[in-house]
Coordinates of C-alpha atoms and ligand atoms in Angstrom, one line a residue:
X27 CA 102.1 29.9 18.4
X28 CA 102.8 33.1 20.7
X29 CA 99.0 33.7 20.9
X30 CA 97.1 33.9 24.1
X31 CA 94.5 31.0 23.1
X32 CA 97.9 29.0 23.2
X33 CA 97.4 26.0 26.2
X34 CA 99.3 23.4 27.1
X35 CA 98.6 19.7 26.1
X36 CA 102.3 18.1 27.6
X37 CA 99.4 14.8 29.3
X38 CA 96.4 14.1 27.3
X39 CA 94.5 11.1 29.4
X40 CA 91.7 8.9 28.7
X41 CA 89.3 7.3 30.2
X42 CA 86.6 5.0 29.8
X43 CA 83.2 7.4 30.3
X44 CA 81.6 4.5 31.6
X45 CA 84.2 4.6 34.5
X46 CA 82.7 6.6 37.5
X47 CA 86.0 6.0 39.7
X48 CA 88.1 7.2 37.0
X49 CA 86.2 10.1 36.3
X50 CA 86.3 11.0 39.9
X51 CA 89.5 10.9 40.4
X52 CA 90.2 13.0 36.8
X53 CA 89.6 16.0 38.7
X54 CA 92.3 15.9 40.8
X55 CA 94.6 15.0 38.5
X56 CA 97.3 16.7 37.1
X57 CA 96.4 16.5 33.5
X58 CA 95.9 19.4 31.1
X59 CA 93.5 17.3 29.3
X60 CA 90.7 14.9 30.0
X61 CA 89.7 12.9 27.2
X62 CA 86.3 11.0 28.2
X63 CA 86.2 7.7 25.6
X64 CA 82.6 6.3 24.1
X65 CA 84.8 4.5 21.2
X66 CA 86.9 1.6 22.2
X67 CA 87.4 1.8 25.9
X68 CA 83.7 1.2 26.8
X69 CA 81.8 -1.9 25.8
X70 CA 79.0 -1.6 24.0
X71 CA 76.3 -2.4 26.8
X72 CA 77.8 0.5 28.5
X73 CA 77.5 3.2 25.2
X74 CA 74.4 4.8 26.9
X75 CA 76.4 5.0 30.3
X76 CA 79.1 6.7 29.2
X77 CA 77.3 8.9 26.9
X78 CA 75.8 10.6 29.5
X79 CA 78.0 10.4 32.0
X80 CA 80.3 12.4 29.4
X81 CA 77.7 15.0 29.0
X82 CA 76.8 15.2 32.8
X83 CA 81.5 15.8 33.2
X84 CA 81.3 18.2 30.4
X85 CA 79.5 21.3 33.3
X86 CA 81.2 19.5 35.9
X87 CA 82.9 23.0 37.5
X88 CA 85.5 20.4 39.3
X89 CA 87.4 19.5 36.6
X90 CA 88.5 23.3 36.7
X91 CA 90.6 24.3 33.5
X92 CA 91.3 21.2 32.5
X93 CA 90.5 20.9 29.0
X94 CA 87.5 18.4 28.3
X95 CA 87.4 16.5 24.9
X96 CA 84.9 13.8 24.4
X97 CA 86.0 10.8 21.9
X98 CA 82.8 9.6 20.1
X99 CA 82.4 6.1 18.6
X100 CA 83.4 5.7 15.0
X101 CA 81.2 7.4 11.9
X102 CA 80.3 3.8 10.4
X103 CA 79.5 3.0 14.2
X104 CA 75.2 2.6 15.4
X105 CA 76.2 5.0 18.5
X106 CA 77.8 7.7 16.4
X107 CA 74.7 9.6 15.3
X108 CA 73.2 9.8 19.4
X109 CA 77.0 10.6 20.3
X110 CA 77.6 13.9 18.1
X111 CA 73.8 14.9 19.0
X112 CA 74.2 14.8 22.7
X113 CA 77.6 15.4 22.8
X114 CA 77.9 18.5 20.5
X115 CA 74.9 20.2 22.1
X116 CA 76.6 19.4 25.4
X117 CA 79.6 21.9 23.8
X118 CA 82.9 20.4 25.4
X119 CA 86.3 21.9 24.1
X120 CA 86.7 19.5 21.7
X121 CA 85.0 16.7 20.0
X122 CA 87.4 13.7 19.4
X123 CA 86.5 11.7 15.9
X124 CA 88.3 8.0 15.7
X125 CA 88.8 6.4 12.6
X126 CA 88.5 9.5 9.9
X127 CA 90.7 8.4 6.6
X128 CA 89.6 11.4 4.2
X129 CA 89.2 15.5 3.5
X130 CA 85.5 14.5 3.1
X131 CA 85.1 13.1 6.0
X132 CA 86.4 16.4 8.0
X133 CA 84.0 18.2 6.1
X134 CA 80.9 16.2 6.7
X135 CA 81.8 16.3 9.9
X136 CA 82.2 20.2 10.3
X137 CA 78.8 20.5 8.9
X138 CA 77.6 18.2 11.6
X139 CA 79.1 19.6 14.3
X140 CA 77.0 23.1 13.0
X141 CA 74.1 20.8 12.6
X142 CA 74.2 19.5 16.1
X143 CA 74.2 22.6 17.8
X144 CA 78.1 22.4 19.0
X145 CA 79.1 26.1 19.6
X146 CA 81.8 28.0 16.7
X147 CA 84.2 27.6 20.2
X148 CA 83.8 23.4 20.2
X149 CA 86.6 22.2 18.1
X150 CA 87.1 19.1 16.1
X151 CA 90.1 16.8 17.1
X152 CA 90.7 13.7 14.7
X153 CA 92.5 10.3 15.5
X154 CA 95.1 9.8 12.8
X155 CA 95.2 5.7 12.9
X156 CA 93.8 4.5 9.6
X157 CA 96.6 3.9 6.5
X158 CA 94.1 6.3 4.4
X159 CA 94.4 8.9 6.8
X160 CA 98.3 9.0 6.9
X161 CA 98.6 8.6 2.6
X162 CA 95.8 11.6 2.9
X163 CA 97.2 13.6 5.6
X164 CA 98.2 16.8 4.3
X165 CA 94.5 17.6 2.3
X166 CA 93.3 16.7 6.1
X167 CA 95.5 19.0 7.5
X168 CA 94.4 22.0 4.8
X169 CA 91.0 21.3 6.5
X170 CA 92.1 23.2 9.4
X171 CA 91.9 26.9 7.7
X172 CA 88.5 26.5 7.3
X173 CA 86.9 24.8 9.4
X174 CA 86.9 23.6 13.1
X175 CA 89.8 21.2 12.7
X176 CA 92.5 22.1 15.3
X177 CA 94.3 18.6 16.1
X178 CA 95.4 15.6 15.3
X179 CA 95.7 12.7 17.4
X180 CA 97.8 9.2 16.6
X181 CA 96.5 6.1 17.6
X182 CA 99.0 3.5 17.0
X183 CA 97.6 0.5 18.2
X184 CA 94.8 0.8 15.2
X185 CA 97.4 1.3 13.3
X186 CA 99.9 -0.9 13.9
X187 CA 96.2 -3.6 13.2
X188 CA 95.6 -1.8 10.0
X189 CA 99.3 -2.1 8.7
X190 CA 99.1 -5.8 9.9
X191 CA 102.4 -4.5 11.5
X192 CA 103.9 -5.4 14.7
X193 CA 103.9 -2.9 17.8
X194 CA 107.2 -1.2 17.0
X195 CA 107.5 2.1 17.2
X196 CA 110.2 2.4 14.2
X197 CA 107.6 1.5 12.2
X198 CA 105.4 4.4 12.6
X199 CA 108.3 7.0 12.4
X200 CA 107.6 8.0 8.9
X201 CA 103.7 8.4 9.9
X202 CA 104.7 10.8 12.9
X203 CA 107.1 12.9 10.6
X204 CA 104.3 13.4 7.7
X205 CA 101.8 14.1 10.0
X206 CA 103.5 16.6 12.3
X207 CA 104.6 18.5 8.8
X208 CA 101.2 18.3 7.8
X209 CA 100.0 19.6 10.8
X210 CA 102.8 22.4 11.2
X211 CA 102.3 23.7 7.5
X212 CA 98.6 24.2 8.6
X213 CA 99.2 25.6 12.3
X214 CA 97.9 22.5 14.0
X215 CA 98.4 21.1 17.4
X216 CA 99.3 17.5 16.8
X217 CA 99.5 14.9 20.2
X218 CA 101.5 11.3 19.9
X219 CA 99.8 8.0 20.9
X220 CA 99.3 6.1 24.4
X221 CA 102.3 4.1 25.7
X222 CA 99.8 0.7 26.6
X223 CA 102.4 -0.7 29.3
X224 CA 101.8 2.0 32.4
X225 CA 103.9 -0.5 34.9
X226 CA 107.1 1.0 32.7
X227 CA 107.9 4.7 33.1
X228 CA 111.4 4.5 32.0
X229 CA 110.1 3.0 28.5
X230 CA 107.3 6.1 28.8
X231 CA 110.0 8.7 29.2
X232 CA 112.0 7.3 26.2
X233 CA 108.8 7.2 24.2
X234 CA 107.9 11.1 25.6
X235 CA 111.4 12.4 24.6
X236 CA 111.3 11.0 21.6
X237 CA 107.8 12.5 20.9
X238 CA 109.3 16.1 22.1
X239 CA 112.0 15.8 19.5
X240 CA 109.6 15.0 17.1
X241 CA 107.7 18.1 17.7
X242 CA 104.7 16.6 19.2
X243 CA 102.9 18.9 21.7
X244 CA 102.1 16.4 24.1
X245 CA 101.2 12.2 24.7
X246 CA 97.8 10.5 25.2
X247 CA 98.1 8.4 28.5
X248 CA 95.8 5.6 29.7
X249 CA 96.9 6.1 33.5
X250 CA 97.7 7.9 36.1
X251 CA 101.1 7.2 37.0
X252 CA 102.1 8.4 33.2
X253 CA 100.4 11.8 33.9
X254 CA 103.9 13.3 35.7
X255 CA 106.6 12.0 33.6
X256 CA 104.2 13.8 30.4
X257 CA 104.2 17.0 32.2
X258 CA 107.9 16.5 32.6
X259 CA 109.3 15.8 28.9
X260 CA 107.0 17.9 27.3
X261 CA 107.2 21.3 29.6
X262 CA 110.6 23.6 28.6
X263 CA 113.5 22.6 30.9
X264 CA 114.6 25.5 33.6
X265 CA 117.5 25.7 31.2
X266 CA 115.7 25.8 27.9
X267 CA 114.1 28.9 29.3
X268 CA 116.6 30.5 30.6
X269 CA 118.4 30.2 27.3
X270 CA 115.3 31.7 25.4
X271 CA 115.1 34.4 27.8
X272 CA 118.6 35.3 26.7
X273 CA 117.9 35.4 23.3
X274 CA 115.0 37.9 24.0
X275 CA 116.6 40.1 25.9
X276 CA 120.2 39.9 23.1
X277 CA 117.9 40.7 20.8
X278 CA 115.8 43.9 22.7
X279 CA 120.0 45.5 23.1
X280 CA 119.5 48.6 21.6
X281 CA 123.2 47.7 20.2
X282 CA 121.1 44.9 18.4
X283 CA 118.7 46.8 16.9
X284 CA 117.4 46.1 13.3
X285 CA 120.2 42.9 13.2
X286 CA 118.7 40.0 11.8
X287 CA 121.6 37.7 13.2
X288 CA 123.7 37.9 16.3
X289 CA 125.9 35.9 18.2
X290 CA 124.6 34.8 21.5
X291 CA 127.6 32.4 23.3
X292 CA 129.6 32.1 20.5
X293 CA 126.4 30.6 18.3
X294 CA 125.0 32.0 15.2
X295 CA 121.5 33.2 16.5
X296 CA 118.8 34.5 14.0
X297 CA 115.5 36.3 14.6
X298 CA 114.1 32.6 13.9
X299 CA 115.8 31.5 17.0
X300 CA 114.1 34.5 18.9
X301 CA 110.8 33.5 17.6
X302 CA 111.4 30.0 19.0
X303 CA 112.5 31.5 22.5
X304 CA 109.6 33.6 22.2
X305 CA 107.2 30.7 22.0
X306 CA 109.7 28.6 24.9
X307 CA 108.6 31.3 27.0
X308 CA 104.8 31.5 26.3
X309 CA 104.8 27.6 26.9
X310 CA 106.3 28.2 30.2
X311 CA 103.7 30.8 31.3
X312 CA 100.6 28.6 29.9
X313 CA 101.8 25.7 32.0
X314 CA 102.6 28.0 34.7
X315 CA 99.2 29.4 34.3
X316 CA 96.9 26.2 33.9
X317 CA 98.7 25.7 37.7
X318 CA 99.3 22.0 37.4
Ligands
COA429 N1 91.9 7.9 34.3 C1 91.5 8.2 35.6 N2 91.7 7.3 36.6 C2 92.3 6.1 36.3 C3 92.6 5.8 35.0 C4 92.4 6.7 34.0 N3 92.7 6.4 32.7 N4 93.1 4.5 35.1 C5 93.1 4.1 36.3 N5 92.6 5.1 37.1 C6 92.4 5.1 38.5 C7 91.6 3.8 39.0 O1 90.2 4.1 38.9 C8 92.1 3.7 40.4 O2 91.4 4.7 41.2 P1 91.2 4.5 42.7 O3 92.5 4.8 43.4 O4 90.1 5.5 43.1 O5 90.8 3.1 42.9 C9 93.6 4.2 40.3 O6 93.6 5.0 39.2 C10 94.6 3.1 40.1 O7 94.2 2.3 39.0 P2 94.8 0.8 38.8 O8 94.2 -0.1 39.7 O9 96.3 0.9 38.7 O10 94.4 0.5 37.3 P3 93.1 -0.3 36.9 O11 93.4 -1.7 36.9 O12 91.9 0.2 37.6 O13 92.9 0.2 35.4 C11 93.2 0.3 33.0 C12 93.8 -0.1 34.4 C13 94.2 0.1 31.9 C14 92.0 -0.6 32.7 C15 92.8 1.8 33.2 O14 93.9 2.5 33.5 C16 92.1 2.4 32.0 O15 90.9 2.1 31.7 N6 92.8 3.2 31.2 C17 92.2 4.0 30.1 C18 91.9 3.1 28.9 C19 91.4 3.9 27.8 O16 90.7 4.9 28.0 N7 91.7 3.5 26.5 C20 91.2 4.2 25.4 C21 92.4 4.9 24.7 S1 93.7 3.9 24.2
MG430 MG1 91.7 3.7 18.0

């Protein structure tokens, strides 16, 4: 994932659409994405509200190059149709689908997303929360080599209600692994679920480093105060780059030429390790570039 399209996603927030303060204060935040909620944040007296208060964020030049994603209300939902109408011919960067559980469902939505007038450049994000969804998750993730499917997103607290488990993140471990392989065998970005008590950064910053490890690109948040710890865990360390930047430059020594393996501080290092360093170091320069 060396490629110039790469961006950063380390702070994914949410917001209630129907919240005008909120959305205010989005643009000065230091989030690489805005997520603007329809589904479950916004009750449903306030649908039409939000709707087009989403639409109206969506050209808002303030925002700057944050990346805007609008999460519709569910498929079986009596908003959904008006939601993927307005909000695909609004074109954000990416639509956000709750709830999807099948292959079928990706598809019907890709041909909805053409129908609705969303540009080729709008891509389709999915919430991975249903049991279907993770016991279906790599056919999902195929879906993304043909179609606008870039990303998944987990939503625990669905989840956990679906499983009739209790909030517990061990729980969900084998759920993150399968769908970050899934994702990764199909070049898909894949973001970890909210942490719902924002009074407690330490337990954030557990839950963030644990995500990194994982090989999650970034966390949804629900407030502000998460946005900086986010940015934190999931941007390279000063020493992780510094260490990638020695692999390169082991590995451009014309003594090293044509070697497939060296040893870099007494450590077995293979050109795998310098395609790692090599993407370490594009990470770096997209954060460094976005500016936030
Ligand atoms: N995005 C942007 N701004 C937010 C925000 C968010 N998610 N959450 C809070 N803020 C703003 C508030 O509007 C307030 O702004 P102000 O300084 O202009 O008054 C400031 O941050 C401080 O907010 P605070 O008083 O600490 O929180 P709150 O009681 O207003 O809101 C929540 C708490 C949980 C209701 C709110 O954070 C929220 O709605 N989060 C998102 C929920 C969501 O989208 N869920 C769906 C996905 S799980
Ligand atoms: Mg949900």
């Amino acid at each position: 994932m060396t490629d110039a399209s790469f961006r950063p996603r380390r702070s994914c927030l949410y917001m209630p659409a129907s919240n005008e303060r909120a959305l205010e204060k989005a643009k000065t935040l230091p989030a690489d994405t805005i997520i603007f909620d329809l589904e479950d944040a916004v009750a449903p007296d306030a649908k039409d509200q939000a709707r087009s208060n989403a639409c109206a964020a969506i050209y808002n030049e303030e925002y700057g190059s944050r990346e805007l994603v609008v999460r519709v209300n569910g498929m079986d939902t009596p908003w959904f149709e008006k939601d993927m109408e307005r909000v695909c011919a609004n074109s954000p960067d990416a639509v956000l689908i709750p709830k999807v559980q099948t292959a079928k469902d990706i598809y019907d939505l890709a041909v909805r997303m053409d129908k609705d007038g969303a540009k080729p450049e709008v891509a389709l994000w999915v919430m991975i929360e249903m049991p279907l969804a993770i016991l279906n998750i790599a056919e999902i993730a195929a879906l993304a080599k043909h179609s606008r499917l870039t990303t998944f997103v987990m939503g625990f607290n669905d989840l956990a209600k679906e499983m009739r488990a209790e909030q517990d993140r061990l729980l969900f471990t084998p759920a993150m692994a399968q769908t970050i392989m899934a994702a990764r065998a199909y070049g898909m970005n894949v973001i970890d679920s909210v942490y719902n008590d924002f009074n407690d950064p330490d337990g954030l910053k557990q839950e963030c480093e644990q995500a990194r490890k994982f090989g999650f690109d970034g966390k949804t948040l629900i407030h502000p105060a998460q946005i900086d710890i986010a940015n934190i865990v999931f941007a390279p360390s000063d020493e992780k780059i510094a260490e990638a930047r020695a692999i390169v430059t082991a590995f451009a020594d014309p003594e090293n030429a044509g070697k497939g393996v060296i040893t870099i501080d007494g450590k077995m290092t293979e050109i795998l390790h310098l395609r790692q360093a090599e993407q370490t170091i594009a990470t770096a320069r997209a954060i460094a570039a976005a500016g936030q």
